[in-house]
C-alpha cells in the first residue's frame, strides 16, 4: 500500500514509518519539523540524541535498502496539503501531525489558540483534499483516550447505546476532555465524523492512551535511527519522567494524590495497531473508533512500578506528591473498553516486560544529557493567562 505518515519525524510517527516501510509498504513522511522548534522554544531536547530527518532517512536506506520519501511542509498550508496528496495519491493516510502536549496548550492564550489552529486547520485541510482528490483513501487519525475524560461509568469504544424517554439510539460517547489540547482532538473527531457522514469518506479514529518506550525492531537496527524520548515538564509524560527522575536521583513527581488513571501502550503496539487499522479499513462513509491501549494504571501505581524496577538495578528512589498543577480528579473510577484492536489480532507487549530495557536503561544510558532545570512542572492550569512567562511565543508564531 502507499501510505503517507503525517508527523513522521515525531515520537510515534518515526517508528511507524520504519515499521510500515519494513513491511514493504511505500511510505512518505510529511512533517514541517515544528516539533524540533518547540523543543528550542522550551529550552529542551530529546533525552536520546535524535538525528536530523535527512540523516534518519539515509540511515534507514543503509540498513534496509528501502527508501522513505519526505515532504517538508505545514498541513495548515492548504496548497501544500493538497499538492502532497495530489502527487502521491495514497491508499492510506496516518495522521499524527498535531501539537500533542496538554501542558503546552495550557501555557497561555496564544498557545491554546495556536494548538487549536494547528490541529483543527491541518485536519480540515486534509479532509477537503481527501474528498476532492482521493475519496477512497482511508484516513487513520490519532485521537486520544483523554477525549473521554474521567466519567463515573465505563468508557465504551467511541459510541454508547442510550435509552431515553422510551426511545434508544447509538450515539457518540460523551466527551469531557481535560485540556485545550485534548479539546482539539474532540473537535477533530466531530469534523471527521461530519465529513464521513456528508461526503462518504472513510476514517478510523484511534483513541490512543499514553505511549511509552523507545525501542522497536526497526529503530534498534542502527543508533542513527534512535527514537525521541521526552522527559521535561511540558512534553514528557509521567512514565518517561519517572524513569529519568529515578536515573538522576530526583524524587518521582506525582501530581496530587496520584489516583489519576490512564490507558497505556508500548510504542511497538502503536505501530502494529496502525498496521492493523490499515489492513482492515473502515467502510466508505464510516467513522470507526478504536480505543488504543493495552493496560490501565494509576499514576501512583506507575511510580511504584518504576521504584521496583529501579531498586532491582541498585537505584534509590523517593516519591514526592506535588501540589497538582492540573485541574483533574485525583481519585476516580476508570474502566475503559479496548477489545476491538485485540479482535483484529493485536498481541500486546506489557509494561512489566519493557520497563527496564525500553525505558529505565535508556534513561540511565543518557542521564548525562538531562537538563535538571526542566524536571519540575512549569505550567499551571489554574493560572493559564492571556500572556505568560518567559517562553510566551509559540514557535510557529515566532517563525
Ligand atoms: P510528536 O510531537 O512527537 O510528533 C508530532 C509530529 O507532527 C512532529 O514531528 C511535528 O513536527 C509534526 N507536526 C505538528 N504539526 C504539524 C503541521 N501542522 N504540519 C506538519 N507537521 C506537523 O507527537 P507524538 O507523541 O508522536 O504524537 C503523535 C500523535 O499521536 C499526536 O496527534 C498525539 O496527539 C497522538 N497521541 C500521542 C500519544 C503519546 O503518548 N505520545 C498518546 C495518544 C495520542
Ligand atoms: N502527571 C504526574 N506527574 C508528572 C507528570 C504527569 O502525576 O510528572 C500526571 C498528570 O497530572 C496526569 C497524568 O499524569 O494526571 C498523565 O499525564 P501525562 O503528562 O503523562 O499524559 P497526558 O497529559 O495525559 O498526555 C499524554 C500525551 C498526549 C496523549 C495522552 C493520552 O502527551 O499526547 O493524548 O497522553 S491520554 O492520557 O489517554 O489522554
mmCIF file of N, CA and C and ligand atoms in Angstrom, residues 7 9-13 30-35 38 73-76 95-100 118 142-144 181 185 208-211 228 235 237, ligand 1:
data_model
loop_
_atom_site.group_PDB
_atom_site.id
_atom_site.type_symbol
_atom_site.label_atom_id
_atom_site.label_comp_id
_atom_site.label_asym_id
_atom_site.label_seq_id
_atom_site.Cartn_x
_atom_site.Cartn_y
_atom_site.Cartn_z
ATOM 1 N N UNK A 7 3.451 13.749 10.293
ATOM 2 C CA UNK A 7 4.082 13.800 11.619
ATOM 3 C C UNK A 7 5.115 12.694 11.756
ATOM 4 N N UNK A 9 8.249 12.628 11.611
ATOM 5 C CA UNK A 9 9.514 12.904 12.305
ATOM 6 C C UNK A 9 9.324 12.839 13.820
ATOM 7 N N UNK A 10 8.084 12.602 14.287
ATOM 8 C CA UNK A 10 7.799 12.659 15.727
ATOM 9 C C UNK A 10 7.955 11.309 16.419
ATOM 10 N N UNK A 11 7.606 11.294 17.687
ATOM 11 C CA UNK A 11 7.821 10.113 18.539
ATOM 12 C C UNK A 11 7.067 8.868 18.050
ATOM 13 N N UNK A 12 5.789 9.034 17.707
ATOM 14 C CA UNK A 12 5.040 7.869 17.192
ATOM 15 C C UNK A 12 5.264 7.702 15.688
ATOM 16 N N UNK A 13 5.405 8.826 14.976
ATOM 17 C CA UNK A 13 5.451 8.784 13.521
ATOM 18 C C UNK A 13 6.701 8.132 12.971
ATOM 19 N N UNK A 30 5.460 13.114 5.920
ATOM 20 C CA UNK A 30 5.120 14.528 5.753
ATOM 21 C C UNK A 30 5.258 15.183 7.131
ATOM 22 N N UNK A 31 6.064 16.236 7.217
ATOM 23 C CA UNK A 31 6.292 16.864 8.531
ATOM 24 C C UNK A 31 6.869 18.252 8.294
ATOM 25 N N UNK A 32 6.499 19.219 9.113
ATOM 26 C CA UNK A 32 7.112 20.551 8.964
ATOM 27 C C UNK A 32 8.210 20.777 10.003
ATOM 28 N N UNK A 33 8.556 19.723 10.737
ATOM 29 C CA UNK A 33 9.656 19.735 11.718
ATOM 30 C C UNK A 33 9.434 20.735 12.854
ATOM 31 N N UNK A 34 8.188 21.122 13.053
ATOM 32 C CA UNK A 34 7.925 22.143 14.071
ATOM 33 C C UNK A 34 8.182 21.628 15.479
ATOM 34 N N UNK A 35 8.086 20.321 15.654
ATOM 35 C CA UNK A 35 8.340 19.747 16.984
ATOM 36 C C UNK A 35 9.738 20.075 17.463
ATOM 37 N N UNK A 38 9.623 23.507 18.814
ATOM 38 C CA UNK A 38 9.012 23.607 20.155
ATOM 39 C C UNK A 38 10.046 23.248 21.216
ATOM 40 N N UNK A 73 6.665 20.308 5.028
ATOM 41 C CA UNK A 73 5.714 21.399 4.865
ATOM 42 C C UNK A 73 4.636 21.337 5.933
ATOM 43 N N UNK A 74 3.839 22.403 5.976
ATOM 44 C CA UNK A 74 2.849 22.590 7.041
ATOM 45 C C UNK A 74 1.457 22.206 6.526
ATOM 46 N N UNK A 75 0.790 21.322 7.244
ATOM 47 C CA UNK A 75 -0.562 20.911 6.820
ATOM 48 C C UNK A 75 -1.570 22.051 6.933
ATOM 49 N N UNK A 76 -1.226 23.076 7.695
ATOM 50 C CA UNK A 76 -2.126 24.243 7.770
ATOM 51 C C UNK A 76 -2.061 25.066 6.495
ATOM 52 N N UNK A 95 -2.414 10.031 10.350
ATOM 53 C CA UNK A 95 -2.297 11.452 10.725
ATOM 54 C C UNK A 95 -1.914 11.622 12.197
ATOM 55 N N UNK A 96 -0.605 11.868 12.406
ATOM 56 C CA UNK A 96 -0.068 12.141 13.739
ATOM 57 C C UNK A 96 0.265 13.625 13.922
ATOM 58 N N UNK A 97 0.153 14.426 12.842
ATOM 59 C CA UNK A 97 0.817 15.733 12.802
ATOM 60 C C UNK A 97 0.053 16.822 13.547
ATOM 61 N N UNK A 98 0.109 16.758 14.868
ATOM 62 C CA UNK A 98 -0.570 17.782 15.662
ATOM 63 C C UNK A 98 0.307 18.176 16.859
ATOM 64 N N UNK A 99 -0.077 19.254 17.525
ATOM 65 C CA UNK A 99 0.567 19.652 18.777
ATOM 66 C C UNK A 99 -0.048 18.762 19.845
ATOM 67 N N UNK A 100 0.755 17.934 20.533
ATOM 68 C CA UNK A 100 0.165 16.894 21.367
ATOM 69 C C UNK A 100 0.368 17.034 22.876
ATOM 70 N N UNK A 118 -3.429 24.926 14.761
ATOM 71 C CA UNK A 118 -2.572 23.908 14.140
ATOM 72 C C UNK A 118 -3.330 22.590 13.948
ATOM 73 N N UNK A 142 -5.021 9.961 14.643
ATOM 74 C CA UNK A 142 -4.710 9.745 16.054
ATOM 75 C C UNK A 142 -5.498 10.703 16.926
ATOM 76 N N UNK A 143 -6.426 10.117 17.667
ATOM 77 C CA UNK A 143 -7.134 10.851 18.707
ATOM 78 C C UNK A 143 -6.517 10.432 20.033
ATOM 79 N N UNK A 144 -7.244 10.599 21.114
ATOM 80 C CA UNK A 144 -6.664 10.280 22.417
ATOM 81 C C UNK A 144 -7.738 9.761 23.367
ATOM 82 N N UNK A 181 -5.543 21.149 24.608
ATOM 83 C CA UNK A 181 -5.053 20.161 23.627
ATOM 84 C C UNK A 181 -6.071 19.039 23.440
ATOM 85 N N UNK A 185 -8.751 17.407 19.999
ATOM 86 C CA UNK A 185 -8.990 16.041 19.491
ATOM 87 C C UNK A 185 -10.487 15.771 19.391
ATOM 88 N N UNK A 208 -5.998 6.887 21.395
ATOM 89 C CA UNK A 208 -4.805 6.252 21.936
ATOM 90 C C UNK A 208 -4.539 6.687 23.375
ATOM 91 N N UNK A 209 -4.079 5.740 24.184
ATOM 92 C CA UNK A 209 -3.655 6.058 25.551
ATOM 93 C C UNK A 209 -2.224 6.591 25.537
ATOM 94 N N UNK A 210 -1.600 6.644 26.725
ATOM 95 C CA UNK A 210 -0.236 7.175 26.814
ATOM 96 C C UNK A 210 0.734 6.134 26.257
ATOM 97 N N UNK A 211 1.566 6.560 25.316
ATOM 98 C CA UNK A 211 2.523 5.637 24.692
ATOM 99 C C UNK A 211 3.850 5.713 25.439
ATOM 100 N N UNK A 228 12.856 9.577 19.675
ATOM 101 C CA UNK A 228 12.956 10.610 20.678
ATOM 102 C C UNK A 228 12.414 10.134 22.031
ATOM 103 N N UNK A 235 6.431 18.314 27.503
ATOM 104 C CA UNK A 235 6.155 17.201 26.580
ATOM 105 C C UNK A 235 6.409 15.826 27.204
ATOM 106 N N UNK A 237 5.874 12.647 29.365
ATOM 107 C CA UNK A 237 4.733 12.040 30.058
ATOM 108 C C UNK A 237 5.207 11.484 31.404
HETATM 109 P P1 LIG B 1 5.280 14.426 18.393
HETATM 110 O O1 LIG B 1 5.159 15.850 18.825
HETATM 111 O O2 LIG B 1 6.488 13.680 18.773
HETATM 112 O O3 LIG B 1 5.121 14.346 16.791
HETATM 113 C C1 LIG B 1 4.227 15.111 16.064
HETATM 114 C C2 LIG B 1 4.868 15.455 14.729
HETATM 115 O O4 LIG B 1 3.949 16.205 13.931
HETATM 116 C C3 LIG B 1 6.130 16.316 14.879
HETATM 117 O O5 LIG B 1 7.210 15.746 14.177
HETATM 118 C C4 LIG B 1 5.721 17.671 14.314
HETATM 119 O O6 LIG B 1 6.804 18.349 13.704
HETATM 120 C C5 LIG B 1 4.614 17.292 13.325
HETATM 121 N N1 LIG B 1 3.628 18.359 13.104
HETATM 122 C C6 LIG B 1 2.873 19.005 14.038
HETATM 123 N N2 LIG B 1 2.077 19.914 13.447
HETATM 124 C C7 LIG B 1 2.296 19.830 12.123
HETATM 125 C C8 LIG B 1 1.771 20.508 10.982
HETATM 126 N N3 LIG B 1 0.873 21.489 11.112
HETATM 127 N N4 LIG B 1 2.202 20.152 9.745
HETATM 128 C C9 LIG B 1 3.128 19.176 9.591
HETATM 129 N N5 LIG B 1 3.688 18.511 10.634
HETATM 130 C C10 LIG B 1 3.276 18.838 11.887
HETATM 131 O O7 LIG B 1 3.963 13.703 18.900
HETATM 132 P P2 LIG B 1 3.712 12.131 19.127
HETATM 133 O O8 LIG B 1 3.963 11.818 20.538
HETATM 134 O O9 LIG B 1 4.410 11.371 18.069
HETATM 135 O O10 LIG B 1 2.140 12.064 18.892
HETATM 136 C C11 LIG B 1 1.644 11.845 17.578
HETATM 137 C C12 LIG B 1 0.137 11.905 17.574
HETATM 138 O O11 LIG B 1 -0.384 10.873 18.404
HETATM 139 C C13 LIG B 1 -0.442 13.219 18.094
HETATM 140 O O12 LIG B 1 -1.541 13.589 17.300
HETATM 141 C C14 LIG B 1 -0.885 12.883 19.502
HETATM 142 O O13 LIG B 1 -1.973 13.672 19.896
HETATM 143 C C15 LIG B 1 -1.270 11.424 19.370
HETATM 144 N N6 LIG B 1 -1.096 10.706 20.655
HETATM 145 C C16 LIG B 1 0.146 10.625 21.217
HETATM 146 C C17 LIG B 1 0.304 9.955 22.437
HETATM 147 C C18 LIG B 1 1.629 9.840 23.127
HETATM 148 O O14 LIG B 1 1.671 9.295 24.244
HETATM 149 N N7 LIG B 1 2.736 10.299 22.536
HETATM 150 C C19 LIG B 1 -0.812 9.372 23.038
HETATM 151 C C20 LIG B 1 -2.082 9.486 22.426
HETATM 152 C C21 LIG B 1 -2.196 10.155 21.220
#
